[in-house]
XYZ file of N, CA, C and O in Angstrom:
424
model
N 3.069 27.544 -63.102
C 3.624 26.209 -62.874
C 5.006 25.582 -63.599
O 5.265 26.378 -64.564
N 5.615 24.830 -63.309
C 6.900 24.474 -63.514
C 6.766 23.980 -64.994
O 5.908 23.231 -65.246
N 7.727 24.658 -65.763
C 7.827 24.140 -67.200
C 9.109 23.427 -67.835
O 9.044 23.253 -68.795
N 9.844 23.109 -66.847
C 11.201 22.728 -67.239
C 11.586 21.308 -66.797
O 12.605 21.078 -66.267
N 10.611 20.575 -66.234
C 10.711 19.378 -65.403
C 11.249 19.443 -64.277
O 11.314 20.603 -63.552
N 11.488 18.210 -63.516
C 11.978 18.162 -62.284
C 13.429 18.980 -62.170
O 14.207 18.843 -63.110
N 13.734 19.642 -60.720
C 15.005 20.344 -60.666
C 15.918 19.388 -60.208
O 15.433 18.397 -59.322
N 17.122 19.788 -60.563
C 18.096 18.829 -60.215
C 18.469 19.333 -58.673
O 18.055 20.110 -58.382
N 19.050 18.538 -57.759
C 19.111 18.870 -56.384
C 20.001 19.878 -56.329
O 19.950 21.018 -55.396
N 21.260 20.146 -57.093
C 22.033 21.360 -56.973
C 21.140 22.650 -57.383
O 21.294 23.626 -56.565
N 20.394 22.698 -58.365
C 19.878 23.877 -58.611
C 18.663 24.117 -57.871
O 18.444 25.344 -57.309
N 17.850 23.143 -57.294
C 17.255 23.464 -56.106
C 17.735 24.013 -54.906
O 17.088 25.186 -54.379
N 18.680 23.709 -54.559
C 19.800 24.314 -53.216
C 20.020 25.600 -53.550
O 19.838 26.434 -52.814
N 20.539 25.707 -54.989
C 21.054 27.110 -55.507
C 19.919 28.163 -55.421
O 19.923 29.202 -54.624
N 18.485 27.565 -55.660
C 17.311 28.574 -55.746
C 17.144 28.917 -54.193
O 16.789 30.238 -54.078
N 17.011 27.914 -53.248
C 16.662 28.126 -51.976
C 17.747 29.187 -51.546
O 17.281 29.946 -50.681
N 19.051 28.787 -51.762
C 20.024 29.805 -51.170
C 19.918 31.396 -51.698
O 20.120 32.027 -50.801
N 19.208 31.477 -52.619
C 19.094 32.863 -53.268
C 17.503 33.501 -52.812
O 17.392 34.687 -53.463
N 16.980 32.979 -51.917
C 15.937 33.727 -51.409
C 16.291 34.994 -50.724
O 15.670 36.024 -50.327
N 17.837 35.098 -50.301
C 18.489 36.456 -49.930
C 19.622 36.802 -50.821
O 20.143 35.546 -51.438
N 20.012 37.732 -51.211
C 21.107 37.963 -52.038
C 22.542 37.254 -51.504
O 22.678 37.591 -50.347
N 23.232 36.588 -52.325
C 24.410 36.074 -52.112
C 25.350 35.905 -53.173
O 24.701 36.005 -54.423
N 26.562 35.992 -52.931
C 27.446 35.771 -53.994
C 28.083 34.278 -54.130
O 27.774 33.637 -53.219
N 28.639 33.916 -54.982
C 29.208 32.580 -55.294
C 29.231 31.714 -54.218
O 29.088 30.671 -53.708
N 30.443 32.270 -53.371
C 31.074 31.504 -52.034
C 29.908 31.398 -51.475
O 29.939 30.272 -50.748
N 29.157 32.374 -51.016
C 28.074 32.177 -49.889
C 27.147 31.307 -50.306
O 26.662 30.413 -49.387
N 26.841 30.980 -51.634
C 25.710 30.020 -52.314
C 26.093 28.836 -51.828
O 26.029 27.841 -51.412
N 27.621 28.582 -52.389
C 28.402 27.107 -52.088
C 28.335 26.855 -50.501
O 28.001 25.488 -50.167
N 28.579 27.859 -49.498
C 28.620 27.530 -48.220
C 27.232 27.130 -47.753
O 27.167 25.983 -47.074
N 26.288 27.881 -48.067
C 24.964 27.942 -47.497
C 24.220 26.244 -48.139
O 23.735 25.499 -47.411
N 24.671 25.986 -49.474
C 24.152 24.796 -49.866
C 24.676 23.542 -49.137
O 23.923 22.530 -48.922
N 25.702 23.477 -48.869
C 26.641 22.484 -48.268
C 26.193 22.599 -46.843
O 25.764 21.479 -46.476
N 25.716 23.716 -46.257
C 24.910 23.416 -44.890
C 23.710 23.054 -44.983
O 23.454 21.921 -43.949
N 22.906 23.502 -45.882
C 21.406 23.008 -45.912
C 21.430 21.669 -46.063
O 20.656 20.813 -45.498
N 22.441 21.066 -47.048
C 22.506 19.495 -47.480
C 23.124 18.609 -46.176
O 23.543 17.602 -46.653
N 23.833 19.498 -45.096
C 24.276 18.507 -44.304
C 25.554 18.173 -44.720
O 26.166 16.876 -44.627
N 26.508 18.811 -45.874
C 27.552 18.400 -46.752
C 27.315 17.318 -47.590
O 28.283 16.928 -48.485
N 26.193 17.059 -48.030
C 25.933 16.037 -48.748
C 26.175 16.379 -50.262
O 26.484 15.823 -51.448
N 25.853 17.783 -50.517
C 25.526 18.635 -51.933
C 26.797 19.527 -51.674
O 26.485 20.355 -50.782
N 27.687 19.139 -52.318
C 28.882 20.480 -52.391
C 29.005 20.839 -53.795
O 29.293 20.000 -54.545
N 29.111 22.076 -54.221
C 28.989 22.608 -55.771
C 30.427 23.203 -55.750
O 30.913 23.858 -54.991
N 30.980 22.690 -57.061
C 32.419 23.234 -57.340
C 32.051 24.414 -57.917
O 31.030 24.703 -58.803
N 33.004 25.439 -58.112
C 32.887 26.689 -58.761
C 32.500 26.755 -60.257
O 31.526 27.302 -60.704
N 33.151 25.468 -61.163
C 32.515 25.556 -62.605
C 31.064 24.952 -62.516
O 30.316 25.461 -63.135
N 30.576 24.314 -61.594
C 29.244 23.750 -61.641
C 28.401 24.891 -61.235
O 27.327 25.055 -61.792
N 28.828 25.566 -60.170
C 28.085 26.877 -59.862
C 27.738 27.649 -60.658
O 26.575 28.256 -60.996
N 28.951 28.274 -61.285
C 28.993 29.397 -62.364
C 28.054 28.967 -63.360
O 27.492 29.659 -64.083
N 28.234 27.503 -63.918
C 27.433 27.393 -65.070
C 25.884 27.162 -64.682
O 25.075 27.862 -65.478
N 25.492 26.739 -63.613
C 24.309 26.730 -63.152
C 23.481 28.336 -62.996
O 22.543 28.569 -63.410
N 24.509 29.041 -62.328
C 24.055 30.432 -62.237
C 23.906 31.578 -63.772
O 22.701 31.821 -63.847
N 24.645 30.879 -64.572
C 24.571 31.492 -65.825
C 23.043 31.165 -66.458
O 22.251 31.859 -67.264
N 22.980 29.836 -66.335
C 21.569 29.195 -66.977
C 20.271 29.893 -66.154
O 19.423 30.253 -66.870
N 20.574 30.059 -64.781
C 19.394 30.404 -64.296
C 19.010 31.839 -64.426
O 18.080 32.222 -64.443
N 20.236 32.599 -64.819
C 19.881 33.894 -65.052
C 19.144 34.166 -66.372
O 18.289 34.764 -66.715
N 19.658 33.099 -67.359
C 19.043 33.250 -68.659
C 17.713 32.771 -68.792
O 16.899 33.175 -69.430
N 17.437 31.882 -67.685
C 15.818 31.365 -67.728
C 14.889 32.542 -67.081
O 13.733 32.240 -67.197
N 15.631 33.552 -66.434
C 14.882 34.474 -65.887
C 14.373 33.878 -64.297
O 13.688 34.374 -63.604
N 14.915 32.896 -63.777
C 14.745 32.356 -62.095
C 15.468 33.168 -61.213
O 15.193 33.088 -60.099
N 16.817 33.558 -61.497
C 17.437 34.399 -60.565
C 17.936 35.669 -61.470
O 18.055 35.915 -62.935
N 18.428 36.654 -60.638
C 19.002 37.966 -61.241
C 20.358 38.556 -60.525
O 20.497 38.186 -59.351
N 20.999 39.249 -61.190
C 22.116 39.813 -60.411
C 21.655 40.969 -59.733
O 20.609 41.753 -60.179
N 22.309 41.366 -58.547
C 21.679 42.419 -57.616
C 22.963 43.214 -57.376
O 23.948 42.748 -57.428
N 22.743 44.806 -57.040
C 23.798 45.423 -56.678
C 24.359 44.875 -55.323
O 23.472 44.795 -54.404
N 25.568 45.013 -55.206
C 26.269 44.183 -54.098
C 26.691 45.329 -52.854
O 26.503 44.874 -51.966
N 26.427 46.393 -53.258
C 26.752 47.673 -52.251
C 28.304 47.968 -52.285
O 29.020 47.269 -52.981
N 28.618 49.024 -51.670
C 29.899 49.354 -51.567
C 30.977 48.507 -50.707
O 31.972 48.576 -50.958
N 30.242 47.567 -49.721
C 31.297 46.706 -49.180
C 32.043 45.573 -49.764
O 32.908 45.097 -49.416
N 31.471 45.039 -50.924
C 31.989 44.136 -51.933
C 32.085 44.690 -53.392
O 30.990 45.231 -53.640
N 32.678 44.010 -53.772
C 32.789 43.976 -55.533
C 32.355 42.648 -56.247
O 32.265 42.709 -57.190
N 32.071 41.933 -55.386
C 31.492 40.439 -55.792
C 30.147 40.508 -56.279
O 29.188 41.451 -55.813
N 29.721 39.847 -57.295
C 28.540 39.836 -58.027
C 27.634 39.007 -57.089
O 27.817 37.998 -56.693
N 26.425 39.553 -56.716
C 25.631 38.833 -55.910
C 24.201 38.514 -56.823
O 23.774 39.079 -57.793
N 23.546 37.655 -56.260
C 22.388 37.061 -57.229
C 21.286 36.787 -56.223
O 21.445 36.768 -55.007
N 20.023 36.804 -56.640
C 18.672 36.676 -55.894
C 17.814 35.996 -56.808
O 17.385 36.203 -57.928
N 16.849 35.295 -56.113
C 15.695 34.502 -56.812
C 14.809 35.702 -57.299
O 14.427 36.539 -56.777
N 14.138 35.290 -58.583
C 13.181 36.075 -59.071
C 11.666 35.475 -58.620
O 11.652 34.609 -58.120
N 10.537 36.216 -59.142
C 9.320 35.497 -58.738
C 9.021 34.418 -59.608
O 8.504 33.426 -59.235
N 9.583 34.362 -60.793
C 9.555 33.094 -61.554
C 10.458 32.166 -61.073
O 9.767 30.689 -60.871
N 11.457 32.331 -60.536
C 12.097 31.154 -59.743
C 11.529 30.699 -58.496
O 11.547 29.556 -58.131
N 10.960 31.810 -57.784
C 10.085 31.268 -56.481
C 8.949 30.191 -57.093
O 8.585 29.269 -56.549
N 8.414 30.526 -58.019
C 7.354 29.580 -58.803
C 7.961 28.343 -58.962
O 7.111 27.327 -58.732
N 8.750 28.100 -59.550
C 9.462 26.982 -59.998
C 9.762 26.227 -58.669
O 9.604 24.937 -58.632
N 10.425 26.958 -57.566
C 10.772 25.971 -56.257
C 9.325 25.601 -55.728
O 9.303 24.570 -55.110
N 8.361 26.349 -55.769
C 7.138 25.857 -55.284
C 6.747 24.863 -55.955
O 5.832 23.822 -55.409
N 6.895 24.908 -57.220
C 6.113 23.776 -58.035
C 6.968 22.664 -57.793
O 6.420 21.198 -57.641
N 8.318 22.616 -57.831
C 9.264 21.443 -57.042
C 8.479 20.827 -55.819
O 8.732 19.689 -55.463
N 8.420 21.823 -54.959
C 7.971 21.364 -53.522
C 6.754 20.485 -53.655
O 6.636 19.217 -53.131
N 5.754 20.990 -54.425
C 4.557 20.094 -54.561
C 4.651 18.580 -55.326
O 4.297 17.890 -54.836
N 5.517 18.839 -56.195
C 6.091 17.603 -56.843
C 6.706 16.487 -56.070
O 6.479 15.379 -55.747
N 7.658 16.999 -54.935
C 8.443 16.177 -54.224
C 7.261 15.555 -53.108
O 7.405 14.631 -52.650
N 6.514 16.560 -52.585
C 5.385 16.130 -51.635
C 4.701 15.045 -52.176
O 4.110 14.073 -51.414
N 4.214 14.978 -53.517
C 3.475 13.903 -53.854
C 4.437 12.482 -54.181
O 3.577 11.503 -53.832
N 5.513 12.730 -54.520
C 6.199 11.723 -54.283
C 6.497 10.806 -53.209
O 6.496 9.852 -52.907
N 6.549 11.857 -52.125
C 6.649 11.181 -50.604
C 5.380 10.595 -50.144
O 5.241 9.530 -49.686
N 4.322 11.425 -50.629
C 3.152 10.847 -50.037
C 2.789 9.435 -50.890
O 2.317 8.608 -50.217
N 2.987 9.397 -52.311
C 2.969 8.115 -53.094
C 3.715 7.130 -52.496
O 3.332 5.705 -52.132
N 4.982 7.266 -52.206
C 5.950 6.302 -51.607
C 5.652 6.116 -50.413
O 5.449 4.512 -50.210
N 5.156 6.509 -49.416
C 4.594 6.278 -48.012
C 3.206 5.374 -48.279
O 3.022 4.194 -47.801
N 2.353 5.804 -49.129
C 1.108 5.021 -49.268
C 1.634 3.771 -49.840
O 1.180 2.527 -49.338
N 2.223 3.528 -51.066
C 2.707 2.237 -51.619
C 3.651 1.274 -50.726
O 3.271 -0.123 -50.479
N 4.278 1.693 -49.718
C 5.183 1.066 -48.835
C 4.309 0.493 -47.866
O 4.918 -0.288 -47.020
N 3.212 1.026 -47.267
C 2.251 0.522 -46.434
C 1.080 -0.194 -46.749
O 0.185 -0.431 -46.208
N 1.403 -0.865 -47.868
C 0.217 -1.761 -48.407
C -0.289 -1.400 -49.981
O -1.141 -1.918 -50.567
N -0.155 0.061 -50.213
C -0.781 0.436 -51.457
C -2.328 0.828 -51.620
O -2.850 0.864 -50.314
N -2.857 0.697 -52.745
C -4.010 1.145 -53.141
C -4.921 -0.143 -53.015
O -4.671 -0.858 -53.831
N -5.923 -0.266 -52.496
C -6.907 -1.508 -52.582
C -7.903 -1.230 -53.574
O -8.416 -0.146 -53.767
């Protein structure tokens, strides 16, 4: 279960992007695409977040192969658990918001 509180939107999208191995620029592109341009990560923000996520054990570096020398990252089982807990949390927020906006609990 999630132990670090709600995820920031940027961290959430970074973790989603890393369900497949990606390098930094690929992460930035996918996050921007997934959010329809609403979330744009600068290099400083991205690499600070990647460092923190590696330290937490939520992502890890992976061998990039011979075609590129760029460092690639991939989500870990612990990171996936954090994403799943965040999805449950957000579903609860939506459910309660819809319930209350339609007249609430009687």
